[in-house]
Tab-separated table of C-alpha atoms in Angstrom:
chain	number	residue	atom	x	y	z
A	9	ASN	CA	25.216	-63.017	-23.427
A	10	ALA	CA	24.985	-61.822	-27.251
A	11	GLY	CA	22.683	-58.593	-26.839
A	12	VAL	CA	21.959	-57.431	-30.364
A	13	THR	CA	23.444	-58.910	-33.681
A	14	GLN	CA	22.783	-57.688	-37.046
A	15	THR	CA	23.901	-59.203	-40.138
A	16	PRO	CA	25.640	-57.979	-42.607
A	17	LYS	CA	28.199	-55.799	-41.365
A	18	PHE	CA	28.576	-54.344	-44.600
A	19	ARG	CA	26.687	-54.864	-48.096
A	20	ILE	CA	26.732	-52.734	-51.479
A	21	LEU	CA	23.910	-52.687	-53.461
A	22	LYS	CA	22.876	-51.555	-57.392
A	23	ILE	CA	19.832	-48.852	-57.202
A	24	GLY	CA	16.685	-50.823	-58.247
A	25	GLN	CA	18.481	-53.995	-55.588
A	26	SER	CA	16.305	-55.601	-52.707
A	27	MET	CA	17.842	-56.854	-49.513
A	28	THR	CA	16.868	-57.507	-45.936
A	29	LEU	CA	18.961	-56.100	-42.953
A	30	GLN	CA	19.023	-59.221	-40.050
A	31	CYS	CA	18.532	-58.267	-36.724
A	32	THR	CA	17.947	-60.666	-33.538
A	33	GLN	CA	18.379	-59.912	-30.070
A	34	ASP	CA	18.531	-62.326	-27.623
A	35	MET	CA	17.766	-60.503	-24.234
A	36	ASN	CA	14.168	-61.163	-24.351
A	37	HIS	CA	13.207	-57.033	-25.023
A	38	ASN	CA	9.981	-56.783	-26.141
A	39	TYR	CA	10.913	-53.247	-27.754
A	40	MET	CA	13.308	-53.139	-31.132
A	41	TYR	CA	13.809	-50.318	-32.941
A	42	TRP	CA	15.686	-49.544	-36.177
A	43	TYR	CA	17.621	-46.038	-37.339
A	44	ARG	CA	19.455	-44.725	-39.650
A	45	GLN	CA	22.597	-42.619	-39.283
A	46	ASP	CA	24.347	-40.591	-41.598
A	47	PRO	CA	27.389	-37.518	-40.937
A	48	GLY	CA	25.565	-34.781	-38.878
A	49	MET	CA	22.176	-36.057	-38.776
A	50	GLY	CA	22.130	-38.487	-36.058
A	51	LEU	CA	19.557	-41.236	-35.745
A	52	LYS	CA	16.876	-41.184	-37.668
A	53	LEU	CA	13.874	-43.905	-36.193
A	54	ILE	CA	13.028	-46.128	-39.300
A	55	TYR	CA	10.403	-48.265	-37.849
A	56	TYR	CA	9.800	-49.628	-34.178
A	57	SER	CA	7.689	-52.383	-33.058
A	58	VAL	CA	6.535	-52.755	-29.482
A	59	GLY	CA	6.140	-56.609	-29.839
A	60	ALA	CA	5.842	-59.942	-32.044
A	61	GLY	CA	3.153	-58.920	-34.427
A	62	ILE	CA	3.109	-54.735	-33.940
A	63	THR	CA	5.127	-52.839	-35.726
A	64	ASP	CA	5.253	-49.212	-36.527
A	65	LYS	CA	6.368	-45.782	-38.930
A	66	GLY	CA	9.021	-43.764	-37.111
A	67	GLU	CA	10.151	-40.706	-38.724
A	68	VAL	CA	11.723	-42.038	-42.035
A	69	PRO	CA	10.285	-45.285	-43.044
A	70	ASN	CA	9.838	-44.490	-46.870
A	71	GLY	CA	11.626	-46.946	-49.431
A	72	TYR	CA	12.056	-49.297	-46.338
A	73	ASN	CA	9.393	-51.727	-44.591
A	74	VAL	CA	9.427	-54.981	-41.002
A	75	SER	CA	7.806	-57.360	-39.862
A	76	ARG	CA	8.219	-58.727	-35.982
A	77	SER	CA	6.960	-62.370	-36.364
A	78	THR	CA	9.026	-63.468	-32.870
A	79	THR	CA	10.201	-61.690	-29.868
A	80	GLU	CA	13.745	-62.716	-31.184
A	81	ASP	CA	14.128	-61.185	-34.968
A	82	PHE	CA	13.070	-57.743	-36.716
A	83	PRO	CA	14.320	-57.504	-40.585
A	84	LEU	CA	14.619	-54.605	-42.162
A	85	ARG	CA	13.914	-54.883	-45.940
A	86	LEU	CA	14.700	-52.620	-48.423
A	87	GLU	CA	12.727	-52.564	-51.943
A	88	LEU	CA	14.269	-50.926	-54.782
A	89	ALA	CA	17.356	-49.368	-53.470
A	90	ALA	CA	18.718	-45.613	-53.960
A	91	PRO	CA	21.382	-44.058	-53.223
A	92	SER	CA	19.923	-42.008	-50.880
A	93	GLN	CA	19.440	-45.302	-49.006
A	94	THR	CA	23.323	-45.241	-48.356
A	95	SER	CA	23.986	-44.543	-44.036
A	96	VAL	CA	25.049	-47.101	-41.850
A	97	TYR	CA	21.989	-48.811	-40.300
A	98	PHE	CA	21.818	-49.600	-36.493
A	99	CYS	CA	18.971	-52.085	-34.610
A	100	ALA	CA	18.032	-51.326	-30.982
A	101	SER	CA	15.877	-53.343	-28.321
A	102	SER	CA	15.248	-52.098	-24.830
A	103	ASP	CA	12.652	-53.220	-22.856
A	104	LEU	CA	10.979	-50.266	-20.800
A	105	SER	CA	8.383	-52.362	-19.043
A	106	ARG	CA	9.971	-51.480	-15.711
A	107	GLU	CA	9.434	-47.560	-14.049
A	108	THR	CA	12.710	-47.044	-14.677
A	109	ILE	CA	14.836	-46.482	-17.885
A	110	GLU	CA	17.172	-48.139	-19.143
A	111	GLY	CA	18.026	-47.449	-22.555
A	112	TYR	CA	18.475	-48.820	-25.956
A	113	THR	CA	20.718	-51.547	-26.583
A	114	PHE	CA	22.070	-51.208	-29.818
A	115	GLY	CA	23.855	-53.720	-32.883
A	116	SER	CA	27.467	-53.132	-34.158
A	117	GLY	CA	25.732	-52.003	-37.033
A	118	THR	CA	24.768	-52.650	-41.137
A	119	ARG	CA	26.993	-50.276	-43.322
A	120	LEU	CA	25.227	-49.927	-46.784
A	121	THR	CA	26.495	-48.027	-49.400
A	122	VAL	CA	23.999	-48.194	-53.068
A	123	VAL	CA	25.524	-47.493	-56.401
B	163	GLN	CA	14.277	-25.257	-34.041
B	164	LYS	CA	15.407	-29.112	-33.753
B	165	GLU	CA	13.833	-30.271	-30.661
B	166	VAL	CA	17.829	-31.508	-29.857
B	167	GLU	CA	20.930	-29.022	-30.335
B	168	GLN	CA	24.274	-30.873	-29.733
B	169	ASP	CA	27.538	-29.225	-30.718
B	170	PRO	CA	29.291	-31.904	-33.144
B	171	GLY	CA	32.790	-30.322	-32.719
B	172	PRO	CA	35.113	-32.490	-32.758
B	173	LEU	CA	36.334	-31.624	-29.147
B	174	SER	CA	39.958	-32.609	-28.635
B	175	VAL	CA	41.610	-31.943	-25.675
B	176	PRO	CA	45.251	-33.588	-23.808
B	177	GLU	CA	45.120	-36.782	-21.678
B	178	GLY	CA	44.239	-35.419	-18.089
B	179	ALA	CA	41.882	-32.282	-18.686
B	180	ILE	CA	37.990	-32.405	-17.585
B	181	VAL	CA	35.529	-32.311	-20.033
B	182	SER	CA	32.559	-30.312	-20.541
B	183	LEU	CA	29.677	-32.113	-23.096
B	184	ASN	CA	26.882	-29.808	-23.774
B	185	CYS	CA	22.940	-30.794	-25.392
B	186	THR	CA	20.576	-27.965	-25.117
B	187	TYR	CA	16.334	-29.117	-26.170
B	188	SER	CA	13.007	-27.096	-26.033
B	189	ASN	CA	10.734	-30.034	-25.417
B	190	SER	CA	9.753	-28.920	-21.792
B	191	ALA	CA	7.870	-32.641	-21.776
B	192	PHE	CA	11.196	-34.728	-21.766
B	193	GLN	CA	12.386	-36.026	-18.096
B	194	TYR	CA	14.609	-38.932	-19.305
B	195	PHE	CA	17.887	-37.769	-19.850
B	196	MET	CA	21.123	-40.228	-21.729
B	197	TRP	CA	24.369	-39.915	-22.800
B	198	TYR	CA	25.502	-42.585	-25.152
B	199	ARG	CA	29.054	-43.339	-26.313
B	200	GLN	CA	30.264	-44.494	-29.579
B	201	TYR	CA	33.258	-45.763	-30.756
B	202	SER	CA	34.243	-45.589	-34.307
B	203	ARG	CA	31.993	-47.856	-36.352
B	204	LYS	CA	30.547	-49.593	-33.207
B	205	GLY	CA	27.018	-49.118	-32.261
B	206	PRO	CA	26.299	-46.574	-29.332
B	207	GLU	CA	26.417	-47.725	-25.842
B	208	LEU	CA	24.546	-46.324	-22.730
B	209	LEU	CA	26.690	-44.559	-20.867
B	210	MET	CA	24.574	-42.746	-18.020
B	211	TYR	CA	20.768	-41.512	-17.542
B	212	THR	CA	19.635	-39.590	-15.454
B	213	TYR	CA	15.325	-38.844	-14.381
B	214	SER	CA	14.300	-35.141	-13.351
B	215	SER	CA	16.593	-32.132	-12.705
B	216	GLY	CA	20.118	-32.507	-10.674
B	217	ASN	CA	23.496	-34.535	-10.804
B	218	LYS	CA	24.424	-38.264	-10.830
B	219	GLU	CA	28.060	-39.326	-10.883
B	220	ASP	CA	29.802	-42.637	-12.090
B	221	GLY	CA	33.309	-43.088	-11.991
B	222	ARG	CA	35.030	-40.037	-14.028
B	223	PHE	CA	32.064	-39.456	-15.352
B	224	THR	CA	29.027	-36.300	-14.230
B	225	ALA	CA	25.944	-36.194	-15.657
B	226	GLN	CA	24.166	-32.872	-14.713
B	227	VAL	CA	20.488	-31.712	-15.699
B	228	ASP	CA	18.952	-28.254	-15.274
B	229	LYS	CA	14.909	-28.517	-16.762
B	230	SER	CA	15.042	-24.639	-15.694
B	231	SER	CA	17.433	-23.834	-18.553
B	232	LYS	CA	16.851	-27.459	-21.093
B	233	TYR	CA	20.439	-27.655	-20.735
B	234	ILE	CA	22.195	-30.980	-19.738
B	235	SER	CA	26.512	-31.718	-19.598
B	236	LEU	CA	28.608	-34.494	-19.304
B	237	PHE	CA	31.216	-34.234	-17.243
B	238	ILE	CA	34.783	-36.853	-17.798
B	239	ARG	CA	37.200	-36.199	-14.817
B	240	ASP	CA	40.803	-37.474	-16.130
B	241	SER	CA	40.736	-37.800	-19.252
B	242	GLN	CA	41.813	-40.664	-21.184
B	243	PRO	CA	42.905	-41.678	-24.929
B	244	SER	CA	40.553	-44.405	-24.289
B	245	ASP	CA	37.151	-41.842	-23.938
B	246	SER	CA	38.190	-40.572	-27.681
B	247	ALA	CA	34.375	-40.977	-29.026
B	248	THR	CA	31.563	-39.749	-29.960
B	249	TYR	CA	28.692	-39.077	-27.221
B	250	LEU	CA	25.219	-38.822	-27.669
B	251	CYS	CA	22.584	-37.064	-25.618
B	252	ALA	CA	19.333	-38.476	-26.133
B	253	MET	CA	15.924	-37.816	-24.148
B	254	SER	CA	12.571	-39.247	-23.422
B	255	PRO	CA	9.609	-37.897	-21.944
B	256	ARG	CA	8.714	-41.080	-19.307
B	257	SER	CA	9.735	-44.594	-18.534
B	258	GLY	CA	6.962	-47.209	-18.832
B	259	GLY	CA	5.424	-48.598	-22.544
B	260	TYR	CA	6.957	-46.899	-25.479
B	261	GLN	CA	8.670	-43.629	-25.818
B	262	LYS	CA	10.017	-41.591	-28.518
B	263	VAL	CA	13.472	-40.527	-27.735
B	264	THR	CA	15.002	-37.886	-29.266
B	265	PHE	CA	18.723	-38.347	-30.006
B	266	GLY	CA	21.655	-35.105	-30.623
B	267	THR	CA	23.941	-35.490	-33.540
B	268	GLY	CA	26.796	-36.179	-30.812
B	269	THR	CA	29.447	-34.235	-30.267
B	270	LYS	CA	32.894	-36.460	-31.552
B	271	LEU	CA	36.000	-35.843	-28.704
B	272	GLN	CA	39.799	-37.078	-29.256
B	273	VAL	CA	41.634	-37.206	-26.436
B	274	ILE	CA	45.810	-36.320	-26.952
B	275	PRO	CA	47.794	-38.470	-24.959
């Protein structure tokens, strides 16, 4: 069981370039999330999705876009990369349809540097 | 004031010590409390979760919630070098449907052999 798979693991972008961070989960989870993690700042929610075709903004959505065409995939698009987007990006999924919260399953992260 | 406060550490202890990790929070609506462990260059993984107040034990780990004080703790007994990681607390209002989870900033723990 692969869980949540993120690609690429590392990437260096130049200012103004664009890229897509890929995220796939094989647990049939309804909910998927994108977080960024900066030193001393904790996890900040960028976007989330409660199902295929439904996405919504989190705390820090500016400069990012998402889509959810299937249950499994939740790509994050960076347009016009800026140095402030240098961070570690985590994709996560969860199944909150049951009464008991079971937490998130995180991917291993994408380390992005914008120079 | 942040909704969730967590001492960033780092916390350095000798092997075998009892470790206490703590978070305070301000939102009285939080009902579900979680602890995640994050090894270096890895994603967080769920360690334990509890509902409302009380204790929960799992092996060497004990999670405590004191809602009256808005204070949660994670205790690690007989700490091992393999426990060296960053520990994040997390909380949400309730389960079922989408619930916003608020994370602490994490406490970095180092267990010295």
